[in-house]
């Protein structure tokens, strides 16, 4: 680093001094890095938590607000649908108008939607408020990784992404526990109120502490944005409504068919018609980008569909309350807080492929073991399945920690926002598909008529989930070998492996941040 972006002599002296400061700060994350990690992790935690937090409160909501079964399902689906559909759009807006600015707007929307949900006088208003929450989460969530990447030195990103992944994984798996505990001990409104003070603190903190950055795209890809958003809407809507409405219903068939047609049209348009594509298709020529996204889609399909069934198993067959069931999931969720940061550090040292593959294998083995133990018991017992639950928790943590870095390192800095949005969108689609597919297998095998039939039906569904997760591990084997994951994706040995996605991009300059000396991408504009 010999000169700043202005190219002045004074700027060069500042940059040189900042470079010396980087050397002294290199062992840590720096002040901005720590603040960014805290803010993005908490924001990601809230967004991930609200995917499942409402499920255990549905009986209480129905008792107070009324509504039929379909209305209750939409209190869950409204959030999932708006979240999944708008992830890529939120990332594109951040790249165009400023990632920090859009992150703050998204966080504000999420907080307002949470307050509106808690104050809802009827089921219709609650569904609308849940949709607003989903929009806010879709705008802010994909930008967390981009902001984190810009603030953390490359040699420390694995650890930072590991902490971020551990916090997000904890939110996903403890959603039913948090919802059940708040509903049982306070009221269902508190599952939404709890977001409000956190959001009120995070919004001004994010505006103050986060760095502003933008992508290189000069204009929004309006046609591509409309095609991918409507396409995702159709696919996710069809998957959500498949089991309750029937897979041959006109709504489901029409949504799935229309969504797939629009997604194919999106791919064709991005390849041939878009002047400034929101998702350049050449990214998929990059082996790392393709393998990470394929494994993420399959992992979400197998794992989240299995979590859905296991949480029901604990309550239906085990007889636990939602709070008690959530406590018994702690060996799964709690282990991630320890394993994820360690896995991130190991990925920095040895490369991400080995960590990801081992994590996926452990997840698949854990799910199969859970099914086999329950099938052989003949009665319900929690103790024998604890090793299987721990294996799943270790495996999931090992998967999430390195994949964030792999996605970010596989593309140019200015494309990291949309890459994060695409990765999150594919995982959301995978999660919706997993719940739909595994629930369909479960129903086909006998459903939940009694404790015995529940276990008999759960076994085949979990074996399907385990097989899909192991298939994700096979996809992860396509990841390139790398001695260290900490190198810049655009320079050094890693550049040769990633040439298809970056062949025409020079190595990005690094501009020093005045407040802590950490490097930021050249396209970033410091606030």
Coordinates of C-alpha atoms in Angstrom, one line a residue:
X1 CA 0.0 0.0 0.0
X2 CA 1.9 3.0 -1.2
X3 CA -0.8 5.5 -2.1
X4 CA -4.4 6.2 -1.3
X5 CA -7.3 6.3 -3.9
X6 CA -6.8 10.1 -4.4
X7 CA -3.2 9.5 -5.4
X8 CA -1.9 12.5 -3.6
X9 CA 1.5 12.6 -1.9
X10 CA -0.1 13.4 1.4
X11 CA -2.5 10.5 0.9
X12 CA 0.5 8.3 0.2
X13 CA 2.1 9.2 3.5
X14 CA -1.1 8.5 5.3
X15 CA -1.5 5.2 3.6
X16 CA 2.1 4.2 4.4
X17 CA 1.5 5.1 8.0
X18 CA -1.7 3.2 8.0
X19 CA 0.1 0.2 6.4
X20 CA 2.4 0.2 9.4
X21 CA -0.6 0.3 11.7
X22 CA -2.1 -2.6 9.8
X23 CA 1.0 -4.6 10.6
X24 CA 0.6 -4.0 14.3
X25 CA -3.2 -4.6 14.2
X26 CA -2.9 -7.7 12.1
X27 CA -3.2 -10.3 14.9
X28 CA -6.6 -8.9 15.9
X29 CA -9.8 -7.8 14.2
X30 CA -9.4 -4.1 14.9
X31 CA -12.0 -1.8 16.5
X32 CA -14.1 -1.5 13.3
X33 CA -13.8 -5.3 12.7
X34 CA -15.1 -6.1 16.2
X35 CA -18.0 -3.6 16.0
X36 CA -18.9 -5.0 12.5
X37 CA -18.8 -8.6 13.8
X38 CA -21.0 -7.7 16.8
X39 CA -23.6 -5.7 14.8
X40 CA -23.9 -8.1 11.8
X41 CA -24.0 -11.2 14.1
X42 CA -26.8 -9.8 16.2
X43 CA -28.7 -8.6 13.1
X44 CA -28.3 -12.0 11.5
X45 CA -29.4 -13.7 14.7
X46 CA -32.7 -11.8 14.8
X47 CA -33.4 -12.5 11.1
X48 CA -32.7 -16.2 11.4
X49 CA -34.5 -16.6 14.7
X50 CA -37.8 -15.3 13.2
X51 CA -37.9 -18.1 10.7
X52 CA -39.0 -20.5 13.4
X53 CA -39.7 -18.5 16.5
X54 CA -43.4 -18.2 15.8
X55 CA -44.1 -21.9 15.3
X56 CA -44.5 -22.8 19.0
X57 CA -46.7 -19.8 19.6
X58 CA -49.4 -20.6 17.0
X59 CA -51.9 -22.2 19.5
X60 CA -51.7 -19.1 21.7
X61 CA -52.0 -16.8 18.7
X62 CA -55.1 -18.6 17.4
X63 CA -56.7 -18.5 20.9
X64 CA -56.3 -14.7 21.1
X65 CA -56.6 -13.6 17.5
X66 CA -58.8 -16.3 16.0
X67 CA -58.3 -17.4 12.4
X68 CA -58.2 -20.8 10.7
X69 CA -55.4 -23.3 10.2
X70 CA -54.5 -21.6 6.8
X71 CA -54.2 -18.2 8.6
X72 CA -51.9 -19.7 11.1
X73 CA -49.7 -21.2 8.4
X74 CA -49.5 -17.8 6.7
X75 CA -48.1 -16.2 9.9
X76 CA -45.1 -18.5 9.3
X77 CA -45.1 -18.4 5.5
X78 CA -45.5 -14.6 5.1
X79 CA -42.1 -14.2 6.6
X80 CA -40.4 -17.1 4.8
X81 CA -41.8 -16.0 1.5
X82 CA -40.9 -12.3 1.5
X83 CA -37.5 -13.2 3.0
X84 CA -36.5 -15.8 0.4
X85 CA -37.9 -13.9 -2.6
X86 CA -36.2 -10.5 -1.9
X87 CA -32.8 -11.6 -0.8
X88 CA -31.1 -11.1 -4.1
X89 CA -33.0 -7.8 -4.6
X90 CA -31.8 -6.5 -1.2
X91 CA -28.2 -7.4 -2.1
X92 CA -28.5 -5.6 -5.5
X93 CA -29.9 -2.5 -3.8
X94 CA -27.0 -2.5 -1.3
X95 CA -24.5 -2.7 -4.1
X96 CA -26.1 0.1 -6.0
X97 CA -27.1 2.6 -3.2
X98 CA -24.7 1.7 -0.4
X99 CA -24.5 -1.5 1.7
X100 CA -24.4 0.3 5.1
X101 CA -27.3 2.5 4.1
X102 CA -29.5 -0.4 2.9
X103 CA -28.5 -2.5 6.0
X104 CA -29.7 0.3 8.2
X105 CA -33.0 0.6 6.2
X106 CA -33.5 -3.2 6.3
X107 CA -32.9 -3.3 10.1
X108 CA -35.3 -0.5 10.6
X109 CA -38.0 -2.2 8.6
X110 CA -37.5 -5.4 10.6
X111 CA -37.7 -3.6 13.9
X112 CA -40.9 -1.7 12.8
X113 CA -42.4 -5.0 11.5
X114 CA -41.6 -6.6 14.9
X115 CA -43.4 -3.9 16.8
X116 CA -46.4 -4.0 14.4
X117 CA -46.6 -7.8 14.9
X118 CA -46.6 -7.5 18.7
X119 CA -49.4 -4.8 18.5
X120 CA -51.5 -6.7 15.9
X121 CA -55.2 -6.6 16.8
X122 CA -56.1 -9.4 14.3
X123 CA -54.6 -12.3 12.3
X124 CA -54.6 -10.3 9.1
X125 CA -52.6 -7.5 10.6
X126 CA -50.2 -10.1 12.0
X127 CA -49.6 -11.7 8.6
X128 CA -49.0 -8.3 7.1
X129 CA -46.5 -7.4 9.8
X130 CA -44.7 -10.7 9.4
X131 CA -44.3 -9.9 5.7
X132 CA -42.7 -6.5 6.6
X133 CA -40.3 -8.3 8.9
X134 CA -39.4 -10.6 6.0
X135 CA -38.7 -7.6 3.7
X136 CA -36.5 -6.0 6.3
X137 CA -34.6 -9.3 6.9
X138 CA -34.1 -9.8 3.1
X139 CA -32.6 -6.4 2.7
X140 CA -30.2 -6.6 5.7
X141 CA -29.3 -10.3 5.9
X142 CA -27.2 -10.7 2.6
X143 CA -25.3 -7.5 3.4
X144 CA -24.0 -8.8 6.8
X145 CA -21.4 -10.9 5.0
X146 CA -20.4 -8.1 2.6
X147 CA -20.0 -5.6 5.4
X148 CA -18.0 -8.2 7.5
X149 CA -15.7 -9.0 4.6
X150 CA -14.9 -5.3 4.1
X151 CA -14.0 -4.8 7.7
X152 CA -12.0 -7.9 8.6
X153 CA -8.4 -8.6 7.4
X154 CA -8.3 -11.6 5.1
X155 CA -6.1 -13.6 7.6
X156 CA -8.9 -13.3 10.3
X157 CA -12.0 -13.8 8.2
X158 CA -12.3 -17.5 8.9
X159 CA -12.5 -16.9 12.6
X160 CA -14.9 -14.0 12.2
X161 CA -17.1 -15.9 9.8
X162 CA -17.1 -18.8 12.2
X163 CA -18.4 -16.7 15.0
X164 CA -21.0 -15.2 12.6
X165 CA -22.1 -18.7 11.5
X166 CA -22.2 -20.0 15.1
X167 CA -24.5 -17.2 16.1
X168 CA -26.8 -17.6 13.1
X169 CA -26.9 -21.4 13.6
X170 CA -27.8 -20.9 17.2
X171 CA -30.7 -18.7 16.1
X172 CA -32.1 -21.3 13.6
X173 CA -32.0 -24.2 16.0
X174 CA -33.2 -22.3 19.1
X175 CA -36.1 -20.6 17.4
X176 CA -38.7 -23.0 18.8
X177 CA -37.1 -22.9 22.3
X178 CA -37.2 -19.1 22.4
X179 CA -40.7 -18.9 21.1
X180 CA -41.9 -21.6 23.5
X181 CA -40.2 -20.1 26.5
X182 CA -41.5 -16.5 25.9
X183 CA -45.0 -17.8 25.1
X184 CA -45.3 -20.0 28.2
X185 CA -43.8 -17.5 30.7
X186 CA -45.0 -14.2 29.2
X187 CA -47.2 -14.0 26.1
X188 CA -46.9 -14.6 22.4
X189 CA -46.4 -10.9 21.8
X190 CA -43.0 -11.1 23.4
X191 CA -41.6 -13.2 20.6
X192 CA -41.8 -10.0 18.6
X193 CA -41.2 -7.4 21.3
X194 CA -37.8 -8.9 22.1
X195 CA -36.6 -7.7 18.7
X196 CA -37.5 -4.1 19.2
X197 CA -35.0 -3.0 21.9
X198 CA -32.2 -4.8 20.0
X199 CA -33.2 -3.1 16.8
X200 CA -33.4 0.3 18.4
X201 CA -29.8 -0.1 19.7
X202 CA -28.4 -1.6 16.5
X203 CA -29.8 0.9 13.9
X204 CA -27.9 4.0 15.2
X205 CA -24.9 1.8 16.1
X206 CA -24.7 0.5 12.5
X207 CA -25.0 4.0 11.1
X208 CA -22.2 5.1 13.3
X209 CA -19.7 2.2 13.3
X210 CA -20.1 0.4 10.0
X211 CA -18.2 1.4 6.8
X212 CA -20.0 2.3 3.7
X213 CA -19.2 0.5 0.4
X214 CA -20.8 -0.1 -2.9
X215 CA -20.6 -2.5 -5.8
X216 CA -19.3 -1.6 -9.2
X217 CA -22.6 -1.9 -11.1
X218 CA -23.7 1.5 -12.5
X219 CA -27.4 0.7 -12.6
X220 CA -29.9 -1.7 -11.3
X221 CA -30.8 -4.7 -13.5
X222 CA -34.5 -4.0 -13.4
X223 CA -35.6 -6.8 -15.8
X224 CA -33.4 -9.4 -14.1
X225 CA -34.6 -8.3 -10.6
X226 CA -38.2 -8.7 -11.6
X227 CA -37.6 -12.1 -13.2
X228 CA -35.7 -13.6 -10.3
X229 CA -38.0 -12.2 -7.6
X230 CA -41.2 -13.4 -9.3
X231 CA -39.5 -16.7 -10.1
X232 CA -38.4 -17.3 -6.5
X233 CA -41.9 -16.2 -5.4
X234 CA -43.5 -18.9 -7.5
X235 CA -41.2 -21.7 -6.4
X236 CA -41.2 -20.9 -2.7
X237 CA -45.0 -20.4 -2.6
X238 CA -45.5 -23.7 -4.3
X239 CA -43.2 -25.5 -1.9
X240 CA -44.8 -23.9 1.1
X241 CA -48.3 -24.7 0.0
X242 CA -47.6 -28.2 -1.4
X243 CA -48.4 -30.3 1.7
X244 CA -51.3 -28.3 3.1
X245 CA -53.0 -27.6 -0.3
X246 CA -52.0 -30.8 -2.1
X247 CA -49.2 -31.1 -4.7
X248 CA -51.7 -31.4 -7.6
X249 CA -53.8 -28.3 -6.6
X250 CA -53.9 -25.5 -9.3
X251 CA -52.2 -23.0 -7.0
X252 CA -49.2 -25.3 -6.3
X253 CA -48.8 -26.6 -9.8
X254 CA -49.2 -23.1 -11.3
X255 CA -46.8 -21.5 -8.8
X256 CA -44.1 -24.1 -9.3
X257 CA -44.4 -24.2 -13.1
X258 CA -44.5 -20.4 -13.4
X259 CA -41.7 -19.9 -11.0
X260 CA -39.4 -22.3 -12.8
X261 CA -40.2 -20.7 -16.2
X262 CA -39.4 -17.3 -14.9
X263 CA -36.1 -18.5 -13.3
X264 CA -35.1 -20.1 -16.7
X265 CA -36.0 -16.8 -18.3
X266 CA -33.8 -15.0 -15.7
X267 CA -30.8 -17.2 -16.5
X268 CA -31.2 -16.6 -20.3
X269 CA -31.6 -12.9 -19.8
X270 CA -28.6 -12.6 -17.6
X271 CA -26.5 -14.5 -20.1
X272 CA -27.6 -12.7 -23.3
X273 CA -29.7 -9.6 -22.7
X274 CA -28.5 -7.8 -19.5
X275 CA -26.2 -4.8 -20.0
X276 CA -25.4 -4.9 -16.2
X277 CA -26.5 -8.3 -14.9
X278 CA -27.4 -8.5 -11.3
X279 CA -26.0 -12.1 -11.1
X280 CA -23.4 -12.6 -13.8
X281 CA -23.7 -16.2 -15.0
X282 CA -19.9 -16.4 -15.4
X283 CA -19.7 -16.7 -11.6
X284 CA -21.0 -20.3 -12.0
X285 CA -18.0 -21.1 -14.1
X286 CA -16.0 -20.7 -10.9
X287 CA -15.7 -24.1 -9.3
X288 CA -15.7 -22.8 -5.8
X289 CA -18.8 -20.6 -6.3
X290 CA -20.8 -23.4 -7.9
X291 CA -19.8 -26.1 -5.4
X292 CA -20.5 -24.0 -2.4
X293 CA -24.0 -23.0 -3.6
X294 CA -24.9 -26.6 -4.7
X295 CA -23.8 -28.0 -1.4
X296 CA -25.7 -25.2 0.5
X297 CA -28.9 -25.9 -1.4
X298 CA -28.7 -29.7 -0.6
X299 CA -27.5 -29.2 3.0
X300 CA -30.5 -26.9 3.7
X301 CA -32.9 -29.4 2.1
X302 CA -31.7 -32.3 4.2
X303 CA -30.9 -30.6 7.5
X304 CA -33.7 -28.1 7.9
X305 CA -36.4 -30.6 6.9
X306 CA -34.9 -33.0 9.5
X307 CA -34.9 -30.3 12.2
X308 CA -38.6 -29.7 11.5
X309 CA -39.4 -33.4 12.1
X310 CA -37.0 -33.9 15.1
X311 CA -38.5 -30.9 16.9
X312 CA -42.0 -32.4 16.4
X313 CA -40.8 -35.8 17.5
X314 CA -39.6 -34.4 20.8
X315 CA -43.0 -32.9 21.5
X316 CA -45.3 -35.5 20.0
X317 CA -43.6 -38.7 21.1
X318 CA -41.4 -37.4 23.9
X319 CA -44.3 -35.4 25.4
X320 CA -42.2 -32.4 26.1
X321 CA -43.5 -28.8 26.1
X322 CA -41.9 -26.5 23.5
X323 CA -39.6 -25.1 26.1
X324 CA -38.5 -28.6 27.3
X325 CA -38.0 -29.7 23.7
X326 CA -35.9 -26.7 23.0
X327 CA -33.7 -27.5 26.0
X328 CA -33.1 -31.0 24.7
X329 CA -31.9 -29.5 21.4
X330 CA -29.2 -27.6 23.3
X331 CA -26.5 -30.3 22.6
X332 CA -27.2 -29.5 18.9
X333 CA -27.3 -25.7 19.2
X334 CA -24.9 -25.1 22.0
X335 CA -22.0 -27.0 20.5
X336 CA -21.9 -24.6 17.6
X337 CA -20.8 -21.7 19.7
X338 CA -17.6 -23.6 20.4
X339 CA -17.1 -25.5 17.2
X340 CA -17.9 -22.8 14.6
X341 CA -15.1 -20.3 15.6
X342 CA -12.6 -23.2 15.8
X343 CA -13.7 -24.5 12.4
X344 CA -13.2 -21.0 11.0
X345 CA -9.7 -20.8 12.4
X346 CA -8.8 -24.3 11.0
X347 CA -10.2 -23.3 7.6
X348 CA -7.9 -20.2 7.6
X349 CA -5.0 -22.6 8.2
X350 CA -5.8 -25.6 6.1
X351 CA -8.4 -24.5 3.6
X352 CA -12.2 -24.8 3.7
X353 CA -12.8 -27.9 1.7
X354 CA -11.7 -30.5 4.3
X355 CA -13.7 -28.7 7.0
X356 CA -16.9 -28.5 4.9
X357 CA -16.8 -32.1 3.7
X358 CA -16.2 -33.5 7.2
X359 CA -19.0 -31.3 8.6
X360 CA -21.5 -32.6 6.0
X361 CA -20.5 -36.2 6.6
X362 CA -21.0 -35.8 10.3
X363 CA -24.4 -34.2 9.7
X364 CA -25.5 -37.1 7.5
X365 CA -24.2 -39.7 9.9
X366 CA -25.9 -37.9 12.8
X367 CA -29.3 -37.8 11.1
X368 CA -29.1 -41.5 10.1
X369 CA -28.0 -42.4 13.6
X370 CA -31.0 -40.5 15.1
X371 CA -33.4 -42.5 12.9
X372 CA -31.7 -45.9 13.6
X373 CA -31.6 -45.4 17.4
X374 CA -35.3 -44.5 17.6
X375 CA -36.3 -47.4 15.3
X376 CA -34.4 -49.9 17.5
X377 CA -35.6 -48.6 20.9
X378 CA -39.2 -49.7 20.8
X379 CA -40.0 -46.9 23.2
X380 CA -39.1 -43.2 23.6
X381 CA -35.8 -42.3 25.4
X382 CA -33.8 -39.2 25.1
X383 CA -30.4 -40.3 26.4
X384 CA -29.5 -42.7 23.6
X385 CA -30.0 -40.1 20.9
X386 CA -27.7 -37.4 22.5
X387 CA -24.6 -38.6 20.6
X388 CA -26.5 -38.3 17.3
X389 CA -27.7 -34.8 18.2
X390 CA -24.2 -33.7 19.1
X391 CA -22.8 -35.1 15.8
X392 CA -25.4 -33.0 13.9
X393 CA -24.5 -29.9 15.8
X394 CA -20.8 -30.3 15.2
X395 CA -21.3 -31.1 11.6
X396 CA -23.6 -28.1 11.0
X397 CA -21.1 -25.8 12.7
X398 CA -18.2 -27.1 10.7
X399 CA -20.2 -26.5 7.5
X400 CA -21.3 -23.0 8.1
X401 CA -18.0 -21.6 9.4
X402 CA -15.9 -21.9 6.2
X403 CA -18.6 -21.5 3.6
X404 CA -19.1 -17.8 4.2
X405 CA -15.5 -17.2 3.5
X406 CA -15.5 -19.5 0.4
X407 CA -18.4 -17.6 -1.1
X408 CA -16.8 -14.2 -0.4
X409 CA -13.4 -15.3 -1.7
X410 CA -14.7 -16.8 -4.9
X411 CA -15.9 -13.5 -6.5
X412 CA -14.6 -9.9 -7.0
X413 CA -15.1 -7.5 -4.0
X414 CA -17.7 -5.5 -5.9
X415 CA -19.7 -8.7 -6.5
X416 CA -19.7 -10.0 -3.0
X417 CA -23.1 -8.5 -2.1
X418 CA -25.0 -10.3 -4.9
X419 CA -23.0 -13.5 -4.3
X420 CA -24.1 -13.4 -0.6
X421 CA -27.7 -12.8 -1.7
X422 CA -27.6 -15.7 -4.2
X423 CA -26.1 -18.0 -1.6
X424 CA -28.7 -17.1 1.0
X425 CA -31.6 -17.3 -1.5
X426 CA -30.5 -20.8 -2.5
X427 CA -30.3 -21.9 1.1
X428 CA -33.8 -20.5 1.8
X429 CA -35.2 -22.4 -1.2
X430 CA -33.4 -25.5 0.0
X431 CA -34.9 -25.1 3.5
X432 CA -38.4 -24.7 2.1
X433 CA -37.9 -27.6 -0.2
X434 CA -36.6 -29.8 2.6
X435 CA -39.6 -29.2 4.9
X436 CA -41.9 -29.9 2.0
X437 CA -40.1 -33.1 0.8
X438 CA -39.4 -34.7 4.1
X439 CA -42.9 -33.9 5.4
X440 CA -44.3 -35.5 2.2
X441 CA -42.2 -38.6 2.9
X442 CA -43.3 -38.6 6.5
X443 CA -46.9 -38.4 5.5
X444 CA -46.6 -41.1 2.9
X445 CA -45.1 -43.5 5.5
X446 CA -48.0 -43.2 7.9
X447 CA -47.8 -39.7 9.4
X448 CA -48.4 -38.8 13.1
X449 CA -51.4 -40.8 14.0
X450 CA -49.7 -42.3 17.1
X451 CA -46.3 -42.4 18.8
X452 CA -45.5 -45.7 17.0
X453 CA -46.5 -44.6 13.6
X454 CA -44.7 -41.3 14.1
X455 CA -41.4 -43.1 14.7
X456 CA -42.0 -45.5 11.8
X457 CA -42.7 -42.6 9.4
X458 CA -39.9 -40.4 10.7
X459 CA -37.2 -43.0 10.1
X460 CA -37.5 -43.1 6.2
X461 CA -37.8 -39.3 6.1
X462 CA -34.6 -38.8 8.2
X463 CA -32.8 -41.3 6.0
X464 CA -33.8 -39.2 3.0
X465 CA -32.5 -36.1 4.7
X466 CA -29.2 -37.9 5.6
X467 CA -28.7 -39.0 2.0
X468 CA -29.3 -35.5 0.7
X469 CA -26.8 -34.0 3.2
X470 CA -24.2 -36.7 2.1
X471 CA -24.9 -35.7 -1.5
X472 CA -24.0 -32.1 -0.4
X473 CA -20.7 -33.5 0.9
X474 CA -20.1 -35.0 -2.5
X475 CA -20.6 -31.6 -4.1
X476 CA -18.2 -30.1 -1.6
X477 CA -15.5 -32.5 -2.8
X478 CA -15.5 -30.4 -6.0
X479 CA -14.1 -27.4 -4.0
X480 CA -10.5 -26.7 -5.1
X481 CA -7.6 -27.6 -2.7
X482 CA -6.0 -24.6 -1.1
X483 CA -3.2 -24.4 1.3
X484 CA -4.6 -21.5 3.1
X485 CA -8.1 -19.8 2.9
X486 CA -6.7 -16.5 4.2
X487 CA -5.1 -15.4 0.9
X488 CA -6.8 -12.7 -1.1
X489 CA -9.1 -14.2 -3.7
X490 CA -7.6 -12.0 -6.4
X491 CA -3.9 -12.4 -5.7
X492 CA -1.4 -15.1 -5.1
X493 CA -2.0 -18.9 -5.7
X494 CA -5.7 -18.7 -5.2
X495 CA -6.1 -16.4 -8.2
X496 CA -5.1 -19.2 -10.6
X497 CA -7.9 -21.5 -9.2
X498 CA -10.5 -18.8 -9.5
X499 CA -9.5 -17.4 -13.0
X500 CA -12.9 -18.0 -14.7
X501 CA -14.6 -15.5 -12.4
X502 CA -11.9 -12.9 -12.1
X503 CA -9.8 -13.2 -15.3
X504 CA -10.3 -9.6 -16.3
X505 CA -10.0 -8.1 -12.8
X506 CA -6.8 -6.7 -11.5
X507 CA -5.8 -7.2 -7.9
X508 CA -7.8 -4.7 -5.8
X509 CA -6.0 -1.9 -4.1
X510 CA -6.4 -1.7 -0.3
X511 CA -7.2 1.6 1.3
X512 CA -6.6 2.1 4.9
X513 CA -9.3 3.1 7.3
X514 CA -8.3 6.0 9.5
X515 CA -10.0 4.7 12.6
X516 CA -8.2 1.4 13.1
X517 CA -5.9 0.8 10.2
X518 CA -7.7 -2.2 8.8
X519 CA -7.7 -2.6 5.0
X520 CA -10.9 -2.2 3.0
X521 CA -11.7 -3.0 -0.7
X522 CA -10.8 -0.2 -3.1
X523 CA -14.4 0.4 -4.1
X524 CA -15.4 1.2 -0.6
X525 CA -16.1 4.8 0.2
X526 CA -15.3 5.5 3.8
X527 CA -18.1 7.4 5.6

